[in-house]
Amino acid sequence: MTGALTGLRVLDLTHMLSGPFCTMTLADLGAETIKIEPLQGEGTRKLLATDPKHSLHGMGAYFITLNRNKKSVAIDLKSEDGLALFYSLVKEADIVVNNFAAGVPAKLKIDYPHLSEINPRIITCSVTGFGEDGPGANRPAFDQVAQAYGGGMSITGTDASQPMRAGIPIGDLGGGMFAVMGILSAVIERQRSGVGQHVDISMLDAQVSLLNYMATMYSMSGEDPEPIGNSHFVHVPYNSYPVSDGHIVLCVLTDGFWQNLKAMLNCPALDKPEYDTQPGRLADKAFIDATLANIFKSNTRAHWLAELEKYRIPSAPVNRFSDALNDRQLRHRQMVVPLQHPSGDSVEGPGCPIKLSRSRPEHYHPAPVLGQDSDAVLTEVLRLDEQEVARLRTAGVIV
């Protein structure tokens, strides 16, 4: 089965997380994704590569996950021949993605103004910390910088005096996700105009976008929100609660769910008329949460989840990775898939969350070893003969 993006060719100049996550998603959806690496290899190859618990045959968890379904061509872009080779690939490509610091693509002559002269249909995308223009464009940024700068970190955790980042790197991943959306928007627009354009993605912009309605609330009230742990500033009860063998979450978003919860628990302390509507529950939030915590700790997670499901009350276990990655629903949805090493051995990792009715990936090709596809890409895509490929290798232009 072909992927939805089969027919698109991506030149992937990315490294670390935000850029590779973008190109991984494009590759998962069927785009031919050619990873253009420096001769020593992209830096992420070394992350965890020697960690006995988190590597497979010298390939770390980062690389084996983020670079599945990609080809590897190692080119020295700083050499004249190497840059010419890259330009030849640009003529045959649809998309070029990088996450270099702002200004670096222009210095390397691989930015949109240079590449669009070679191929007017080319779509370029840069993922940077702060965007490519403005007074802060040249500041360095990594995931936690974006999380902190974007405001979300100030409302994460339980105490305003101890700001906390999200447990997953949403600064990097958010930039990568919005890059996919921007690139595909440019692809659709190109169908009308016939020409490409540049996609400028800022990790900071992505984080502020994710503030969404809470940013609007601030603009209305002028009041900075503070972290409130796992509870909610409107809905009650909406929190995590300890049980005898872990934790569960409860999300009572409507008065109807509250009536179901009362019927399930049959607790006189919670059967007050003022609690039957949201304002009354919010006014006594601390008491309701404390009462529920005392009730729930009396039995197991499985017991309470079965009861809550019976009464159609939104709830969930607070899963550890070992729980989530073995969940029947996620396994059914192919969200845990084998990720192969070129040797043939494999480990498991997350699948693609985009499920299309006719174009779903069913197999993930291994992340490539360095330069694994150099010969094939140069001979098949650029139609170079073997003698020219040998010359480039001897000259140290490719690996």
Coordinates of C-alpha atoms in Angstrom, one line a residue:
M1 CA 0.0 0.0 0.0
T2 CA 1.4 3.4 -1.0
G3 CA 1.5 6.2 1.5
A4 CA -0.5 9.4 1.1
L5 CA 2.6 11.4 0.4
T6 CA 4.1 9.0 -2.1
G7 CA 5.5 11.0 -5.0
L8 CA 6.9 13.8 -2.8
R9 CA 10.7 13.9 -2.3
V10 CA 12.1 15.5 0.8
L11 CA 15.7 16.5 1.4
D12 CA 16.2 16.2 5.1
L13 CA 19.0 18.4 6.6
T14 CA 17.7 18.2 10.1
H15 CA 19.4 17.2 13.4
M16 CA 18.4 16.5 17.0
L17 CA 14.6 16.4 17.6
S18 CA 12.3 19.1 16.2
G19 CA 13.4 18.8 12.6
P20 CA 13.8 15.0 12.5
F21 CA 10.4 14.6 14.1
C22 CA 8.9 16.7 11.2
T23 CA 10.7 14.7 8.5
M24 CA 9.9 11.4 10.3
T25 CA 6.2 12.2 10.1
L26 CA 6.5 13.0 6.4
A27 CA 8.4 9.8 5.8
D28 CA 5.9 7.8 7.8
L29 CA 3.2 9.1 5.4
G30 CA 5.1 7.9 2.4
A31 CA 7.3 10.8 1.3
E32 CA 10.7 9.7 -0.1
T33 CA 12.9 11.2 2.6
I34 CA 16.6 11.5 1.9
K35 CA 18.6 12.4 4.9
I36 CA 21.6 14.6 3.9
E37 CA 24.2 14.1 6.5
P38 CA 27.7 15.6 7.0
L39 CA 30.5 13.1 6.3
Q40 CA 30.9 12.4 10.1
G41 CA 27.1 11.8 10.4
E42 CA 24.3 13.8 11.9
G43 CA 25.0 14.5 15.6
T44 CA 22.0 12.6 16.9
R45 CA 23.7 9.4 15.7
K46 CA 25.9 9.6 18.7
L47 CA 23.2 10.1 21.3
L48 CA 22.8 7.0 23.5
A49 CA 24.8 5.1 20.8
T50 CA 27.0 3.5 23.5
D51 CA 24.4 3.2 26.2
P52 CA 23.9 -0.6 26.7
K53 CA 20.3 -0.1 27.8
H54 CA 19.2 2.4 25.1
S55 CA 21.0 1.4 21.9
L56 CA 20.9 -1.5 19.4
H57 CA 24.1 -2.4 17.6
G58 CA 25.5 1.1 18.1
M59 CA 22.3 3.0 17.1
G60 CA 20.7 4.9 20.0
A61 CA 17.0 5.3 20.7
Y62 CA 16.9 8.8 19.3
F63 CA 18.2 7.9 15.9
I64 CA 16.5 4.5 15.5
T65 CA 13.1 6.2 16.1
L66 CA 13.4 9.6 14.4
N67 CA 15.1 8.4 11.2
R68 CA 13.0 5.3 10.3
N69 CA 11.8 5.3 6.7
K70 CA 14.6 7.6 5.6
K71 CA 17.6 7.2 3.2
S72 CA 21.1 8.4 4.2
V73 CA 23.4 10.3 1.8
A74 CA 26.5 11.8 3.3
I75 CA 27.7 14.9 1.5
D76 CA 30.3 17.6 2.4
L77 CA 28.1 20.6 1.7
K78 CA 31.0 22.9 2.5
S79 CA 32.9 21.7 -0.6
E80 CA 32.2 23.1 -4.0
D81 CA 31.5 19.7 -5.5
G82 CA 29.3 18.8 -2.5
L83 CA 27.2 21.9 -2.8
A84 CA 26.8 21.3 -6.5
L85 CA 25.7 17.8 -5.8
F86 CA 23.1 19.0 -3.3
Y87 CA 21.8 21.6 -5.8
S88 CA 21.4 18.8 -8.3
L89 CA 19.3 16.9 -5.8
V90 CA 17.2 20.1 -5.2
K91 CA 16.3 20.1 -8.9
E92 CA 14.7 16.6 -8.3
A93 CA 13.1 17.4 -4.9
D94 CA 9.9 18.9 -3.6
I95 CA 10.8 19.9 -0.1
V96 CA 14.0 20.8 1.8
V97 CA 13.8 20.9 5.6
N98 CA 16.4 22.2 8.1
N99 CA 16.5 23.2 11.8
F100 CA 19.8 25.1 11.7
A101 CA 20.1 28.3 13.7
A102 CA 18.6 31.4 12.0
G103 CA 20.9 32.7 9.4
V104 CA 22.9 29.5 8.9
P105 CA 21.0 28.3 5.7
A106 CA 21.8 31.7 4.0
K107 CA 25.5 31.3 5.0
L108 CA 25.6 27.8 3.5
K109 CA 23.6 29.0 0.4
I110 CA 20.9 26.5 1.0
D111 CA 18.1 28.9 2.0
Y112 CA 15.0 29.6 -0.1
P113 CA 16.3 32.5 -2.2
H114 CA 19.2 30.3 -3.4
L115 CA 17.2 27.1 -3.9
S116 CA 14.2 28.6 -5.6
E117 CA 16.5 29.9 -8.3
I118 CA 17.5 26.2 -8.9
N119 CA 14.0 24.9 -8.6
P120 CA 11.1 27.4 -8.5
R121 CA 8.7 24.6 -7.2
I122 CA 10.9 23.9 -4.2
I123 CA 9.3 24.3 -0.7
T124 CA 11.8 25.0 2.1
C125 CA 11.1 24.8 5.8
S126 CA 13.3 26.1 8.7
V127 CA 12.5 25.2 12.3
T128 CA 14.2 27.6 14.6
G129 CA 13.8 28.6 18.3
F130 CA 12.5 32.1 17.8
G131 CA 11.8 32.4 14.1
E132 CA 13.9 33.9 11.3
D133 CA 13.1 37.6 11.9
G134 CA 12.5 39.9 14.8
P135 CA 14.8 41.2 17.6
G136 CA 15.2 37.7 19.2
A137 CA 15.8 35.7 16.1
N138 CA 19.4 34.9 16.7
R139 CA 19.0 33.6 20.3
P140 CA 19.9 29.9 20.7
A141 CA 17.1 27.7 21.8
F142 CA 16.4 24.1 22.9
D143 CA 13.2 22.4 24.1
Q144 CA 13.2 23.8 27.6
V145 CA 14.0 27.3 26.5
A146 CA 10.9 27.3 24.2
Q147 CA 8.8 25.8 27.0
A148 CA 9.9 28.4 29.5
Y149 CA 9.8 31.4 27.1
G150 CA 6.3 30.4 25.8
G151 CA 4.5 30.7 29.1
G152 CA 3.4 27.1 29.5
M153 CA 6.0 26.2 32.0
S154 CA 4.6 28.8 34.4
I155 CA 1.4 26.9 34.7
T156 CA 2.8 23.4 34.9
G157 CA 3.3 21.7 38.3
T158 CA 1.7 22.3 41.7
D159 CA 3.5 25.4 43.0
A160 CA 4.2 28.8 41.3
S161 CA 7.5 28.9 43.2
Q162 CA 8.7 25.8 41.4
P163 CA 8.0 26.0 37.6
M164 CA 8.2 22.7 35.8
R165 CA 8.6 21.7 32.2
A166 CA 6.3 19.1 30.6
G167 CA 7.6 15.6 30.9
I168 CA 7.7 15.2 27.1
P169 CA 9.7 17.7 25.0
I170 CA 6.8 19.6 23.7
G171 CA 9.0 22.6 22.7
D172 CA 10.8 20.5 20.1
L173 CA 7.9 18.3 19.2
G174 CA 5.5 21.2 18.9
G175 CA 7.8 22.9 16.4
G176 CA 8.1 19.6 14.4
M177 CA 4.3 19.1 14.3
F178 CA 3.6 22.7 13.1
A179 CA 6.4 22.3 10.5
V180 CA 4.5 19.3 9.0
M181 CA 1.3 21.4 8.8
G182 CA 3.1 24.3 7.2
I183 CA 4.9 22.1 4.6
L184 CA 1.7 20.3 3.6
S185 CA -0.1 23.7 3.4
A186 CA 2.6 24.9 1.0
V187 CA 2.3 21.7 -1.1
I188 CA -1.4 22.3 -1.5
E189 CA -0.9 25.9 -2.4
R190 CA 1.7 24.9 -5.0
Q191 CA -0.9 22.9 -6.8
R192 CA -2.7 26.2 -7.5
S193 CA 0.2 28.5 -8.0
G194 CA 2.8 26.2 -9.5
V195 CA 5.6 27.7 -7.4
G196 CA 7.1 26.8 -4.0
Q197 CA 7.6 29.0 -0.9
H198 CA 9.4 29.1 2.4
V199 CA 7.9 27.9 5.7
D200 CA 9.2 29.7 8.7
I201 CA 8.5 27.7 12.0
S202 CA 9.4 29.1 15.4
M203 CA 9.3 26.7 18.4
L204 CA 8.3 29.7 20.5
D205 CA 5.4 30.6 18.2
A206 CA 4.2 27.0 18.5
Q207 CA 4.3 27.1 22.3
V208 CA 2.3 30.3 22.4
S209 CA -0.2 28.8 19.9
L210 CA -0.7 25.9 22.3
L211 CA -1.7 28.3 25.1
N212 CA -4.8 28.8 23.0
Y213 CA -7.9 29.9 25.1
M214 CA -5.8 30.4 28.2
A215 CA -4.0 33.3 26.5
T216 CA -7.3 34.8 25.6
M217 CA -8.4 34.5 29.2
Y218 CA -5.3 36.4 30.3
S219 CA -6.0 39.2 27.8
M220 CA -9.5 39.5 29.2
S221 CA -8.6 39.5 32.9
G222 CA -5.0 40.8 32.9
E223 CA -4.3 38.1 35.5
D224 CA -1.4 35.6 35.1
P225 CA -2.7 32.0 35.8
E226 CA -0.7 29.8 38.2
P227 CA -0.1 26.1 38.3
I228 CA -2.9 24.0 39.9
G229 CA -1.4 20.6 39.6
N230 CA -3.8 18.1 37.9
S231 CA -7.0 19.9 38.9
H232 CA -9.0 22.3 36.6
F233 CA -9.8 25.9 37.1
V234 CA -13.5 25.4 36.1
H235 CA -14.5 21.7 36.4
V236 CA -14.8 19.8 39.7
P237 CA -14.0 17.1 40.3
Y238 CA -11.3 17.0 37.7
N239 CA -8.1 15.7 39.2
S240 CA -5.8 12.8 39.8
Y241 CA -6.6 10.6 42.9
P242 CA -4.5 8.0 44.7
V243 CA -5.9 4.4 44.8
S244 CA -4.4 1.5 46.7
D245 CA -2.1 0.5 43.8
G246 CA -1.5 3.7 41.9
H247 CA -3.5 6.7 40.7
I248 CA -6.5 7.4 38.5
V249 CA -7.9 10.6 36.9
L250 CA -11.5 11.7 37.0
C251 CA -12.9 14.3 34.6
V252 CA -16.4 15.4 35.6
L253 CA -17.1 18.1 32.9
T254 CA -20.9 18.2 33.2
D255 CA -23.5 18.1 35.9
G256 CA -24.8 14.9 34.4
F257 CA -21.5 13.2 35.1
W258 CA -21.7 14.4 38.7
Q259 CA -25.1 12.8 39.1
N260 CA -23.6 9.5 37.8
L261 CA -20.7 9.8 40.3
K262 CA -23.0 10.4 43.2
A263 CA -25.1 7.3 42.2
M264 CA -21.9 5.3 42.0
L265 CA -20.4 6.3 45.3
N266 CA -23.6 6.8 47.4
C267 CA -21.7 9.1 49.7
P268 CA -23.9 11.4 51.9
A269 CA -21.1 14.0 52.3
L270 CA -21.2 14.6 48.6
D271 CA -25.0 14.6 48.3
K272 CA -25.6 18.4 48.7
P273 CA -27.9 20.4 46.5
E274 CA -25.3 23.1 46.0
Y275 CA -23.0 20.5 44.4
D276 CA -25.5 19.6 41.7
T277 CA -24.2 22.6 39.6
Q278 CA -20.7 23.5 38.6
P279 CA -20.5 26.8 40.6
G280 CA -21.3 25.0 43.9
R281 CA -18.7 22.3 43.3
L282 CA -16.1 24.8 42.4
A283 CA -16.7 26.8 45.6
D284 CA -16.0 23.7 47.6
K285 CA -13.4 22.1 45.4
A286 CA -10.9 21.3 48.2
F287 CA -13.5 19.4 50.2
I288 CA -14.7 17.4 47.2
D289 CA -11.2 16.5 46.2
A290 CA -10.2 15.4 49.7
T291 CA -13.4 13.3 50.1
L292 CA -12.9 11.6 46.8
A293 CA -9.2 10.9 47.6
N294 CA -10.2 9.2 50.9
I295 CA -12.8 7.1 49.1
F296 CA -10.6 6.0 46.1
K297 CA -7.7 4.9 48.2
S298 CA -9.8 2.2 49.7
N299 CA -9.6 0.0 46.6
T300 CA -7.6 -0.8 43.5
R301 CA -7.2 0.9 40.2
A302 CA -8.9 -1.9 38.3
H303 CA -11.9 -1.8 40.7
W304 CA -12.5 1.9 40.4
L305 CA -12.0 2.0 36.7
A306 CA -14.5 -0.8 36.2
E307 CA -17.0 1.1 38.3
L308 CA -16.4 4.4 36.6
E309 CA -16.8 2.8 33.2
K310 CA -20.0 1.2 34.3
Y311 CA -21.4 4.6 35.2
R312 CA -20.1 6.2 32.0
I313 CA -17.8 8.7 33.9
P314 CA -14.7 9.9 32.0
S315 CA -11.7 8.4 33.8
A316 CA -8.3 6.8 33.2
P317 CA -5.5 5.1 34.9
V318 CA -2.3 7.2 35.3
N319 CA -0.3 4.8 33.2
R320 CA 3.5 4.3 33.3
F321 CA 5.2 3.6 30.0
S322 CA 4.9 -0.1 30.6
D323 CA 1.2 0.2 30.9
A324 CA 0.6 2.6 28.0
L325 CA 2.8 0.7 25.5
N326 CA 1.0 -2.5 26.3
D327 CA -2.5 -1.1 26.2
R328 CA -4.8 -3.2 24.0
Q329 CA -6.4 -0.1 22.4
L330 CA -3.0 1.3 21.4
R331 CA -1.8 -2.0 20.1
H332 CA -4.9 -2.3 18.1
R333 CA -4.3 1.1 16.6
Q334 CA -0.7 0.1 15.7
M335 CA 0.7 2.8 17.9
V336 CA 3.4 0.4 19.1
V337 CA 5.4 -0.9 16.1
P338 CA 8.7 -2.8 15.5
L339 CA 11.6 -0.4 14.7
Q340 CA 14.3 -2.4 12.9
H341 CA 18.0 -1.9 12.8
P342 CA 19.7 -2.5 9.5
S343 CA 21.1 -5.8 10.9
G344 CA 17.5 -7.1 11.1
D345 CA 17.1 -6.9 14.9
S346 CA 14.4 -4.7 16.1
V347 CA 12.9 -2.9 19.1
E348 CA 9.5 -1.4 19.6
G349 CA 8.6 2.3 19.4
P350 CA 5.7 4.6 18.7
G351 CA 3.8 4.3 15.4
C352 CA 2.3 7.1 13.3
P353 CA -0.8 8.6 14.9
I354 CA -2.3 9.8 11.5
K355 CA -4.6 7.1 10.4
L356 CA -5.9 7.3 6.8
S357 CA -8.5 4.9 5.5
R358 CA -6.7 4.0 2.3
S359 CA -3.1 5.0 2.9
R360 CA -1.8 3.7 6.2
P361 CA 1.8 2.7 6.8
E362 CA 2.1 -1.0 7.7
H363 CA 5.9 -1.3 7.8
Y364 CA 8.6 0.9 9.0
H365 CA 12.0 0.7 7.2
P366 CA 15.1 0.8 9.4
A367 CA 16.9 4.0 10.2
P368 CA 19.9 4.0 7.8
V369 CA 23.6 3.6 8.6
L370 CA 25.6 6.6 7.5
G371 CA 25.8 7.0 3.7
Q372 CA 23.9 3.8 3.2
D373 CA 22.0 5.1 0.2
S374 CA 24.6 7.5 -1.3
D375 CA 25.3 5.3 -4.4
A376 CA 21.7 4.5 -5.0
V377 CA 20.4 8.0 -4.8
L378 CA 23.2 9.5 -6.9
T379 CA 22.8 6.9 -9.6
E380 CA 19.0 6.5 -9.6
V381 CA 17.9 10.1 -8.8
L382 CA 20.7 12.1 -10.4
R383 CA 21.6 9.4 -13.0
L384 CA 25.3 9.7 -12.3
D385 CA 27.5 6.9 -13.6
E386 CA 29.6 4.7 -11.4
Q387 CA 32.8 6.4 -12.4
E388 CA 31.5 9.8 -11.3
V389 CA 30.3 8.4 -8.0
A390 CA 33.7 6.8 -7.4
R391 CA 35.4 10.1 -8.2
L392 CA 33.2 11.9 -5.6
R393 CA 34.0 9.3 -3.0
T394 CA 37.7 9.4 -3.7
A395 CA 37.7 13.2 -3.5
G396 CA 36.0 13.0 -0.1
V397 CA 32.8 14.7 -1.2
I398 CA 30.6 11.8 -0.3
V399 CA 30.7 8.8 2.0

